[in-house]
Short mmCIF file of C-alpha atoms in Angstrom, two decimals:
data_model
loop_
_atom_site.label_atom_id
_atom_site.label_comp_id
_atom_site.label_asym_id
_atom_site.label_seq_id
_atom_site.Cartn_x
_atom_site.Cartn_y
_atom_site.Cartn_z
CA MET D 1110 27.24 10.86 72.29
CA GLY D 1111 24.77 9.49 74.82
CA GLU D 1112 21.49 7.65 74.47
CA GLU D 1113 18.24 8.38 72.68
CA ALA D 1114 14.98 6.61 73.48
CA LEU D 1115 13.08 5.77 70.31
CA THR D 1116 9.38 4.94 70.50
CA PRO D 1117 7.87 3.83 67.17
CA ALA D 1118 5.20 6.24 65.94
CA ALA D 1119 2.44 5.27 63.56
CA GLY D 1120 2.55 7.02 60.22
CA THR D 1121 6.19 8.12 60.38
CA PRO D 1122 6.87 9.23 56.78
CA ARG D 1123 10.56 8.32 56.62
CA PRO D 1124 12.70 6.17 58.94
CA LYS D 1125 15.33 8.17 60.78
CA TYR D 1126 17.87 5.34 60.72
CA ARG D 1127 18.52 2.34 58.52
CA MET D 1128 20.59 -0.80 58.86
CA PRO D 1129 22.83 -1.05 55.78
CA ALA D 1130 23.07 -4.30 53.87
CA GLU D 1131 26.01 -6.49 54.82
CA TRP D 1132 27.69 -6.05 51.43
CA GLU D 1133 27.85 -2.26 51.80
CA PRO D 1134 31.29 -0.87 52.78
CA HIS D 1135 32.42 -1.69 56.31
CA GLU D 1136 34.51 0.36 58.64
CA ALA D 1137 35.12 -2.73 60.76
CA THR D 1138 33.99 -6.18 61.81
CA TRP D 1139 33.45 -7.04 65.47
CA ILE D 1140 34.24 -10.49 66.81
CA GLY D 1141 34.61 -11.91 70.34
CA TRP D 1142 37.76 -13.95 70.97
CA PRO D 1143 36.72 -17.44 72.21
CA HIS D 1144 37.02 -18.28 75.89
CA ASN D 1145 33.93 -20.24 76.96
CA ARG D 1146 35.01 -23.87 76.66
CA SER D 1147 31.47 -25.08 77.39
CA ASP D 1148 30.42 -23.89 73.93
CA TRP D 1149 32.71 -26.45 72.27
CA PRO D 1150 33.16 -29.29 74.79
CA GLY D 1151 35.98 -31.56 73.73
CA LYS D 1152 36.80 -29.43 70.67
CA PHE D 1153 37.86 -26.08 72.10
CA ALA D 1154 41.56 -26.48 71.26
CA ALA D 1155 40.81 -26.19 67.53
CA ILE D 1156 38.51 -23.18 67.80
CA PRO D 1157 41.04 -20.32 68.23
CA TRP D 1158 42.81 -21.48 65.07
CA VAL D 1159 39.56 -21.30 63.10
CA TYR D 1160 38.99 -17.81 64.51
CA GLY D 1161 42.51 -16.87 63.48
CA GLU D 1162 41.80 -17.80 59.87
CA ILE D 1163 38.53 -15.84 59.96
CA VAL D 1164 40.29 -12.76 61.33
CA ARG D 1165 43.10 -13.06 58.77
CA LYS D 1166 40.64 -13.08 55.87
CA ILE D 1167 38.58 -10.17 57.23
CA ALA D 1168 41.64 -8.06 58.07
CA ALA D 1169 42.64 -8.08 54.41
CA GLY D 1170 39.98 -5.43 53.81
CA GLU D 1171 38.96 -3.76 57.08
CA THR D 1172 39.66 -3.32 60.78
CA VAL D 1173 38.78 -6.24 63.03
CA ARG D 1174 37.62 -5.11 66.49
CA ILE D 1175 38.07 -7.96 68.93
CA LEU D 1176 36.38 -8.32 72.31
CA VAL D 1177 38.68 -9.87 74.91
CA GLN D 1178 38.28 -10.69 78.59
CA SER D 1179 41.59 -9.31 79.84
CA LYS D 1180 45.15 -8.36 78.96
CA ALA D 1181 46.14 -12.04 79.25
CA HIS D 1182 43.32 -13.07 76.90
CA GLU D 1183 44.48 -10.43 74.43
CA ALA D 1184 48.03 -11.77 74.63
CA LYS D 1185 46.83 -15.27 73.73
CA ALA D 1186 45.15 -13.91 70.62
CA LEU D 1187 48.27 -11.98 69.66
CA ARG D 1188 50.48 -15.06 69.92
CA LEU D 1189 48.16 -16.95 67.62
CA PHE D 1190 47.97 -14.04 65.15
CA ALA D 1191 51.75 -13.92 64.96
CA ARG D 1192 51.83 -17.56 63.89
CA ALA D 1193 48.85 -17.22 61.54
CA ALA D 1194 50.25 -14.21 59.61
CA VAL D 1195 47.42 -11.86 60.59
CA ASP D 1196 47.92 -8.21 59.62
CA LEU D 1197 48.20 -6.62 63.08
CA SER D 1198 47.79 -3.10 61.69
CA ARG D 1199 44.11 -3.97 61.16
CA ILE D 1200 43.50 -5.31 64.69
CA ALA D 1201 41.98 -3.37 67.60
CA PHE D 1202 41.28 -5.02 70.94
CA PHE D 1203 38.49 -3.97 73.30
CA ARG D 1204 38.62 -5.38 76.82
CA ILE D 1205 34.88 -5.76 77.22
CA PRO D 1206 33.98 -8.95 79.11
CA THR D 1207 31.58 -11.37 77.44
CA ASP D 1208 29.85 -14.58 78.46
CA ARG D 1209 30.53 -16.29 75.13
CA GLY D 1210 31.55 -15.49 71.58
CA TRP D 1211 28.37 -15.18 69.47
CA THR D 1212 28.90 -11.53 68.62
CA ARG D 1213 26.23 -11.44 65.90
CA ASP D 1214 23.56 -11.81 68.56
CA PHE D 1215 24.74 -9.68 71.48
CA GLY D 1216 27.15 -7.30 69.77
CA PRO D 1217 26.30 -3.79 68.63
CA ILE D 1218 23.83 -3.61 65.75
CA PHE D 1219 24.95 -0.56 63.80
CA VAL D 1220 22.57 1.74 61.93
CA ARG D 1221 23.17 4.83 59.84
CA ARG D 1222 21.40 8.04 58.96
CA ASP D 1223 22.27 10.67 56.37
CA ARG D 1224 20.23 13.62 57.69
CA PRO D 1225 20.62 16.09 59.28
CA LYS D 1226 24.21 14.84 59.14
CA ARG D 1227 25.85 11.54 58.33
CA GLU D 1228 26.08 9.46 61.45
CA VAL D 1229 26.52 5.85 62.54
CA ALA D 1230 24.71 4.86 65.73
CA VAL D 1231 24.15 1.69 67.74
CA ALA D 1232 20.67 0.21 68.03
CA GLY D 1233 20.40 -0.59 71.72
CA PHE D 1234 18.50 -3.86 71.70
CA ARG D 1235 18.69 -6.08 74.78
CA PHE D 1236 20.06 -9.62 74.88
CA ASN D 1237 18.84 -12.46 77.12
CA ALA D 1238 20.74 -15.50 75.78
CA TRP D 1239 18.02 -16.47 73.32
CA ALA D 1240 15.54 -16.67 76.23
CA ARG D 1241 17.18 -19.98 77.07
CA TYR D 1242 20.43 -19.83 79.05
CA PRO D 1243 21.28 -18.31 82.43
CA ASP D 1244 24.51 -16.36 81.83
CA TRP D 1245 23.99 -13.35 79.63
CA ARG D 1246 24.57 -10.23 81.72
CA ASN D 1247 28.03 -9.47 80.35
CA ASP D 1248 26.84 -10.06 76.80
CA ASP D 1249 23.83 -7.81 77.39
CA ARG D 1250 26.15 -4.89 78.24
CA VAL D 1251 28.44 -5.22 75.21
CA SER D 1252 26.33 -3.08 72.89
CA ALA D 1253 26.23 -0.11 75.27
CA ARG D 1254 29.90 -0.40 76.18
CA ALA D 1255 30.99 -0.62 72.54
CA ALA D 1256 28.93 2.48 71.71
CA ALA D 1257 30.53 4.36 74.60
CA ALA D 1258 34.03 3.25 73.58
CA LEU D 1259 33.48 4.53 70.03
CA GLY D 1260 31.67 7.70 71.11
CA LEU D 1261 28.56 6.73 69.14
CA ARG D 1262 24.96 7.55 69.90
CA ARG D 1263 22.97 4.61 71.24
CA ILE D 1264 19.28 4.52 70.39
CA ARG D 1265 16.98 2.46 72.63
CA PRO D 1266 13.81 1.17 70.96
CA LEU D 1267 10.86 1.15 73.37
CA VAL D 1268 7.44 -0.47 73.11
CA ARG D 1269 5.05 0.80 75.79
CA ASN D 1270 8.11 1.86 77.78
CA ARG D 1271 9.64 -1.63 77.54
CA GLU D 1272 13.02 -2.29 75.97
CA VAL D 1273 13.15 -4.75 73.08
CA VAL D 1274 15.15 -7.99 72.98
CA LEU D 1275 16.57 -8.76 69.53
CA GLU D 1276 19.56 -10.74 68.26
CA GLY D 1277 21.39 -9.84 65.08
CA GLY D 1278 20.97 -13.37 63.75
CA ALA D 1279 17.18 -13.01 63.94
CA ILE D 1280 17.03 -10.40 61.16
CA GLU D 1281 18.23 -10.09 57.57
CA VAL D 1282 18.06 -6.80 55.60
CA ASN D 1283 18.68 -5.63 52.05
CA GLY D 1284 19.49 -2.06 53.13
CA ARG D 1285 16.64 -0.70 50.98
CA GLY D 1286 13.75 -1.20 53.40
CA THR D 1287 13.01 -4.95 53.45
CA LEU D 1288 13.71 -7.14 56.48
CA ILE D 1289 13.27 -10.92 56.75
CA ALA D 1290 12.63 -12.73 60.04
CA THR D 1291 10.97 -15.95 61.21
CA GLU D 1292 7.80 -16.33 63.19
CA GLU D 1293 9.35 -19.23 65.09
CA CYS D 1294 12.05 -16.99 66.55
CA LEU D 1295 10.24 -13.73 67.20
CA LEU D 1296 6.53 -14.50 67.48
CA ASP D 1297 6.31 -17.77 69.42
CA PRO D 1298 4.48 -16.81 72.65
CA VAL D 1299 5.75 -19.80 74.64
CA VAL D 1300 9.05 -21.29 73.43
CA GLN D 1301 12.05 -18.99 73.96
CA ALA D 1302 9.80 -15.93 73.88
CA ARG D 1303 12.04 -12.86 73.69
CA ASN D 1304 9.39 -10.18 74.10
CA PRO D 1305 6.25 -11.60 75.76
CA GLY D 1306 3.22 -9.46 75.05
CA MET D 1307 4.71 -7.71 72.01
CA SER D 1308 2.77 -8.29 68.82
CA ARG D 1309 3.81 -8.67 65.21
CA GLY D 1310 2.77 -5.06 64.68
CA ASP D 1311 4.86 -3.88 67.63
CA LEU D 1312 7.98 -5.54 66.25
CA GLU D 1313 7.36 -4.29 62.72
CA ALA D 1314 7.07 -0.74 64.08
CA VAL D 1315 10.40 -1.17 65.87
CA PHE D 1316 12.02 -2.53 62.71
CA GLY D 1317 10.79 0.53 60.84
CA SER D 1318 11.85 3.21 63.31
CA THR D 1319 15.18 1.66 64.32
CA LEU D 1320 16.39 -0.33 61.30
CA GLY D 1321 14.65 1.49 58.44
CA ALA D 1322 12.58 -1.56 57.48
CA THR D 1323 9.34 -0.42 55.88
CA ASN D 1324 8.57 -3.94 54.61
CA VAL D 1325 8.84 -7.14 56.67
CA ILE D 1326 8.74 -10.65 55.19
CA TRP D 1327 7.86 -13.30 57.76
CA LEU D 1328 9.09 -16.84 57.20
CA GLY D 1329 7.92 -19.79 59.29
CA ARG D 1330 10.39 -22.14 60.95
CA GLY D 1331 14.18 -22.22 60.95
CA ILE D 1332 16.42 -25.24 60.47
CA ALA D 1333 16.75 -28.35 62.61
CA GLY D 1334 19.32 -28.24 65.39
CA ASP D 1335 19.25 -24.46 65.84
CA ASP D 1336 19.10 -23.77 69.58
CA THR D 1337 18.18 -20.13 68.95
CA HIS D 1338 14.71 -21.33 67.86
CA GLY D 1339 14.67 -20.18 64.26
CA HIS D 1340 17.36 -17.63 63.41
CA VAL D 1341 16.98 -16.47 59.83
CA ASP D 1342 20.75 -16.31 59.20
CA ASP D 1343 20.88 -20.11 58.99
CA LEU D 1344 18.04 -20.16 56.51
CA CYS D 1345 17.61 -17.24 54.11
CA ARG D 1346 20.04 -14.45 53.19
CA PHE D 1347 20.04 -11.47 50.87
CA THR D 1348 22.81 -11.53 48.27
CA GLY D 1349 21.65 -8.32 46.57
CA PRO D 1350 18.82 -5.79 46.92
CA LYS D 1351 16.37 -8.07 45.10
CA THR D 1352 17.90 -11.54 45.50
CA VAL D 1353 17.98 -14.06 48.33
CA VAL D 1354 19.38 -17.53 48.77
CA LEU D 1355 17.08 -19.94 50.57
CA CYS D 1356 18.27 -23.26 51.94
CA ARG D 1357 16.77 -26.28 50.20
CA GLU D 1358 16.66 -29.88 51.43
CA LYS D 1359 15.76 -32.37 48.70
CA ASP D 1360 15.40 -35.40 50.98
CA PRO D 1361 11.71 -35.59 51.95
CA LYS D 1362 12.62 -37.64 55.02
CA ASP D 1363 14.94 -34.99 56.42
CA ASP D 1364 13.64 -32.85 59.29
CA ASN D 1365 14.34 -29.69 57.28
CA HIS D 1366 12.48 -30.60 54.10
CA ARG D 1367 8.93 -29.56 54.94
CA ALA D 1368 9.85 -26.34 56.75
CA LEU D 1369 12.13 -25.19 53.94
CA GLU D 1370 9.49 -25.91 51.30
CA ALA D 1371 6.96 -23.92 53.31
CA ASN D 1372 9.36 -20.99 53.44
CA ARG D 1373 9.93 -21.25 49.69
CA GLU D 1374 6.17 -20.92 49.17
CA ARG D 1375 6.06 -17.84 51.38
CA LEU D 1376 8.86 -16.18 49.43
CA ALA D 1377 7.13 -16.96 46.13
CA SER D 1378 4.32 -14.61 47.12
CA ALA D 1379 6.43 -12.07 49.01
CA ARG D 1380 7.13 -8.57 47.74
CA LEU D 1381 10.03 -6.20 48.24
CA GLU D 1382 9.74 -2.64 49.54
CA ASP D 1383 9.05 -1.36 46.00
CA GLY D 1384 6.38 -3.99 45.29
CA SER D 1385 8.59 -6.13 43.06
CA ARG D 1386 9.12 -9.88 43.46
CA LEU D 1387 12.16 -11.46 45.02
CA GLU D 1388 14.52 -13.62 43.03
CA VAL D 1389 14.93 -16.76 45.14
CA VAL D 1390 18.03 -18.89 44.52
CA PRO D 1391 18.09 -22.37 46.14
CA LEU D 1392 21.13 -23.09 48.29
CA PRO D 1393 21.77 -26.77 49.07
CA MET D 1394 22.09 -28.12 52.58
CA PRO D 1395 25.01 -30.31 53.66
CA ALA D 1396 24.19 -33.84 54.78
CA PRO D 1397 22.96 -33.93 58.39
CA LEU D 1398 25.89 -33.36 60.72
CA ARG D 1399 25.72 -34.90 64.19
CA PHE D 1400 28.04 -35.06 67.16
CA ASP D 1401 27.34 -37.08 70.30
CA GLY D 1402 23.97 -37.90 68.74
CA ILE D 1403 22.96 -34.23 68.46
CA ARG D 1404 21.85 -32.68 65.15
CA LEU D 1405 23.92 -29.58 64.44
CA PRO D 1406 22.69 -26.51 62.50
CA ALA D 1407 25.14 -26.87 59.61
CA SER D 1408 24.15 -24.41 56.89
CA TYR D 1409 25.90 -22.65 54.03
CA ALA D 1410 23.56 -19.69 54.61
CA ASN D 1411 25.62 -18.71 57.65
CA PHE D 1412 28.16 -16.95 55.41
CA TYR D 1413 29.64 -13.54 56.24
CA VAL D 1414 30.18 -10.73 53.73
CA CYS D 1415 33.21 -8.57 54.54
CA ASN D 1416 34.98 -5.97 52.41
CA ALA D 1417 37.60 -8.36 51.07
CA ALA D 1418 35.62 -11.58 50.63
CA VAL D 1419 32.54 -13.65 51.30
CA LEU D 1420 33.42 -16.25 53.93
CA VAL D 1421 31.36 -19.44 53.67
CA PRO D 1422 31.28 -22.30 56.19
CA THR D 1423 32.18 -25.69 54.72
CA PHE D 1424 31.58 -29.12 56.22
CA ASN D 1425 33.65 -31.74 54.34
CA ASP D 1426 30.52 -32.38 52.31
CA PRO D 1427 29.97 -32.94 48.55
CA ASN D 1428 27.66 -29.91 48.54
CA ASP D 1429 30.46 -27.61 49.72
CA ARG D 1430 31.56 -27.12 46.13
CA ALA D 1431 28.03 -26.47 44.88
CA ALA D 1432 27.33 -23.90 47.58
CA LEU D 1433 30.59 -22.05 46.92
CA GLY D 1434 29.79 -22.00 43.21
CA ILE D 1435 26.30 -20.58 43.72
CA LEU D 1436 27.54 -17.84 46.03
CA SER D 1437 30.42 -17.03 43.66
CA GLU D 1438 27.91 -16.35 40.89
CA LEU D 1439 25.91 -14.06 43.17
CA PHE D 1440 28.85 -12.15 44.69
CA ARG D 1441 30.94 -11.26 41.65
CA ASP D 1442 32.56 -8.20 43.23
CA ARG D 1443 34.67 -10.13 45.77
CA PRO D 1444 36.13 -13.63 46.18
CA VAL D 1445 34.10 -16.35 47.88
CA VAL D 1446 36.24 -18.30 50.34
CA GLY D 1447 35.40 -21.50 52.19
CA ILE D 1448 36.24 -21.77 55.90
CA HIS D 1449 36.31 -25.24 57.48
CA ALA D 1450 33.50 -25.18 60.07
CA VAL D 1451 33.01 -28.78 61.23
CA ASP D 1452 34.53 -27.99 64.64
CA LEU D 1453 32.97 -24.54 64.80
CA VAL D 1454 29.39 -25.75 64.31
CA TRP D 1455 29.70 -27.96 67.40
CA GLY D 1456 29.05 -24.68 69.22
CA PHE D 1457 25.74 -24.39 67.29
CA GLY D 1458 26.88 -21.53 65.08
CA THR D 1459 29.45 -20.65 62.43
CA LEU D 1460 30.75 -17.58 60.59
CA HIS D 1461 27.80 -15.20 60.59
CA CYS D 1462 26.99 -16.04 64.20
CA LEU D 1463 30.49 -14.95 65.26
CA THR D 1464 30.73 -11.62 63.42
CA GLN D 1465 28.97 -8.24 63.35
CA GLN D 1466 29.66 -5.58 60.74
CA GLN D 1467 30.16 -1.89 61.48
CA PRO D 1468 29.22 0.12 58.37
CA ALA D 1469 31.38 2.90 57.03
CA ILE D 1470 29.93 6.32 57.71
CA PHE D 1471 30.21 7.05 53.99
CA SER D 1472 28.42 4.82 51.51
CA GLY D 1473 31.27 4.93 49.02
CA LYS D 1474 34.93 4.01 49.29
CA GLY D 1475 37.23 6.16 51.35
CA SER D 1476 38.62 6.54 54.83
CA PRO D 1477 35.72 6.63 57.28
CA ALA D 1478 36.02 7.80 60.86
CA LEU D 1479 37.77 5.43 63.26
CA SER D 1480 39.70 3.72 60.49
CA PRO D 1481 42.62 1.49 61.54
CA GLY D 1482 45.01 4.42 61.67
CA SER D 1483 42.75 6.55 63.88
CA LEU D 1484 43.55 4.55 67.00
CA PRO D 1485 47.04 5.18 68.40
CA GLY D 1486 49.88 2.89 67.46
CA ARG D 1487 50.24 0.21 64.87
CA MET D 1488 47.85 -2.02 66.77
CA ALA D 1489 45.31 -0.64 69.21
CA SER D 1490 44.02 -1.92 72.52
CA LEU D 1491 41.28 -0.26 74.54
CA TYR D 1492 40.47 -1.14 78.15
CA ILE D 1493 36.83 -0.82 79.22
CA PRO D 1494 36.48 -0.76 83.04
CA ASP D 1495 34.43 -3.69 84.28
CA SER D 1496 32.84 -2.27 87.41
CA ARG D 1497 29.62 -4.30 87.10
CA ARG D 1498 30.91 -7.69 86.06
CA ALA D 1499 28.34 -10.41 86.68
CA SER D 1500 29.17 -13.44 88.79
CA PRO D 1501 30.04 -16.54 86.80
CA CYS D 1502 27.48 -19.28 86.42
CA PRO D 1503 28.03 -21.60 89.42
CA ILE D 1504 27.58 -24.85 87.49
CA PRO D 1505 29.20 -25.93 84.23
CA TYR D 1506 26.91 -26.16 81.21
CA ARG D 1507 27.07 -25.45 77.53
CA ARG D 1508 25.10 -23.34 75.13
CA SER D 1509 23.94 -26.42 73.26
CA ALA D 1510 22.49 -28.10 76.34
CA ARG D 1511 18.93 -29.16 75.70
CA SER D 1512 16.22 -28.05 78.06
#
């Protein structure tokens, strides 16, 4: 359907598009099949099996659209799925090359509008590897190529004729008009600055015009060990239109304690889009998890809400049970399932970082466009020509390398 440039305008009475909440009905979930061994040095062999379990759980309730590098890469995934009892009728492969597998951040951010007709579109934000790492050009093209493959409109937010860099893990929405982000991630003018020269007001205008966010709550810092420099999806998540969970660290000597308490104070005075107060539910942190002397961003807040379940990362920690219990009380409409994430978090991300939801075009239950059966065959595979593939990085490195 082509592209549409979208420049935020002051005083716009009603946002044209909105980003639905994660718990609203999905048409599909997008995930990139792992291939970059430098993301999990020494642990990569276990990672595809964790992905397989994630895909199996998601496929119980929706299509899983999987980004693969090639036909051979697709075949590897299929062999694993056959052993892991994955429902292949819910799998669709897209041969769109990526640099790594953190689909939440570079994948298509889907938005919806109801007028003049119901439509799902892709918000065309740019990706630059968290303003930190050198190989991102394939990842940066995924959003546009996915939109083209699905025949969806792609809207490009512009600020003073500049495109906007934004990762999906940097924002959290309730689908009603409130968005949560951190100042550390999006407003730091020096460290991992995504959009130098863009102000708080500029970004809030973009959030309003592109994501339907009329109300933005700014938190301070993210959690220790997060190489994205403060993603909100490791910290604070909506579990309903008026309820969030916020990570809490009771140990005053822990690096996370002070920052999390400061964020709790901010939320205590925050208001939702209708002027009401948030209900803030504390979510415990696991004990600090380290590998090779490096603090890892282990957090129960990195859960993913799919149609069939809420998938929660677990860490062989006594607080696993408490976190699962809290989230079970908050998500009573679907089961809450723990996914072992000790190996996964060595890549500096877990379940939410790997996934990106595609909302159903209808807000209620039904058979939205591009449902599993709308692609030919029992299992679908779509090849996207790679005429502009970037050269590989000439030296080995890993996402978690410290600069």
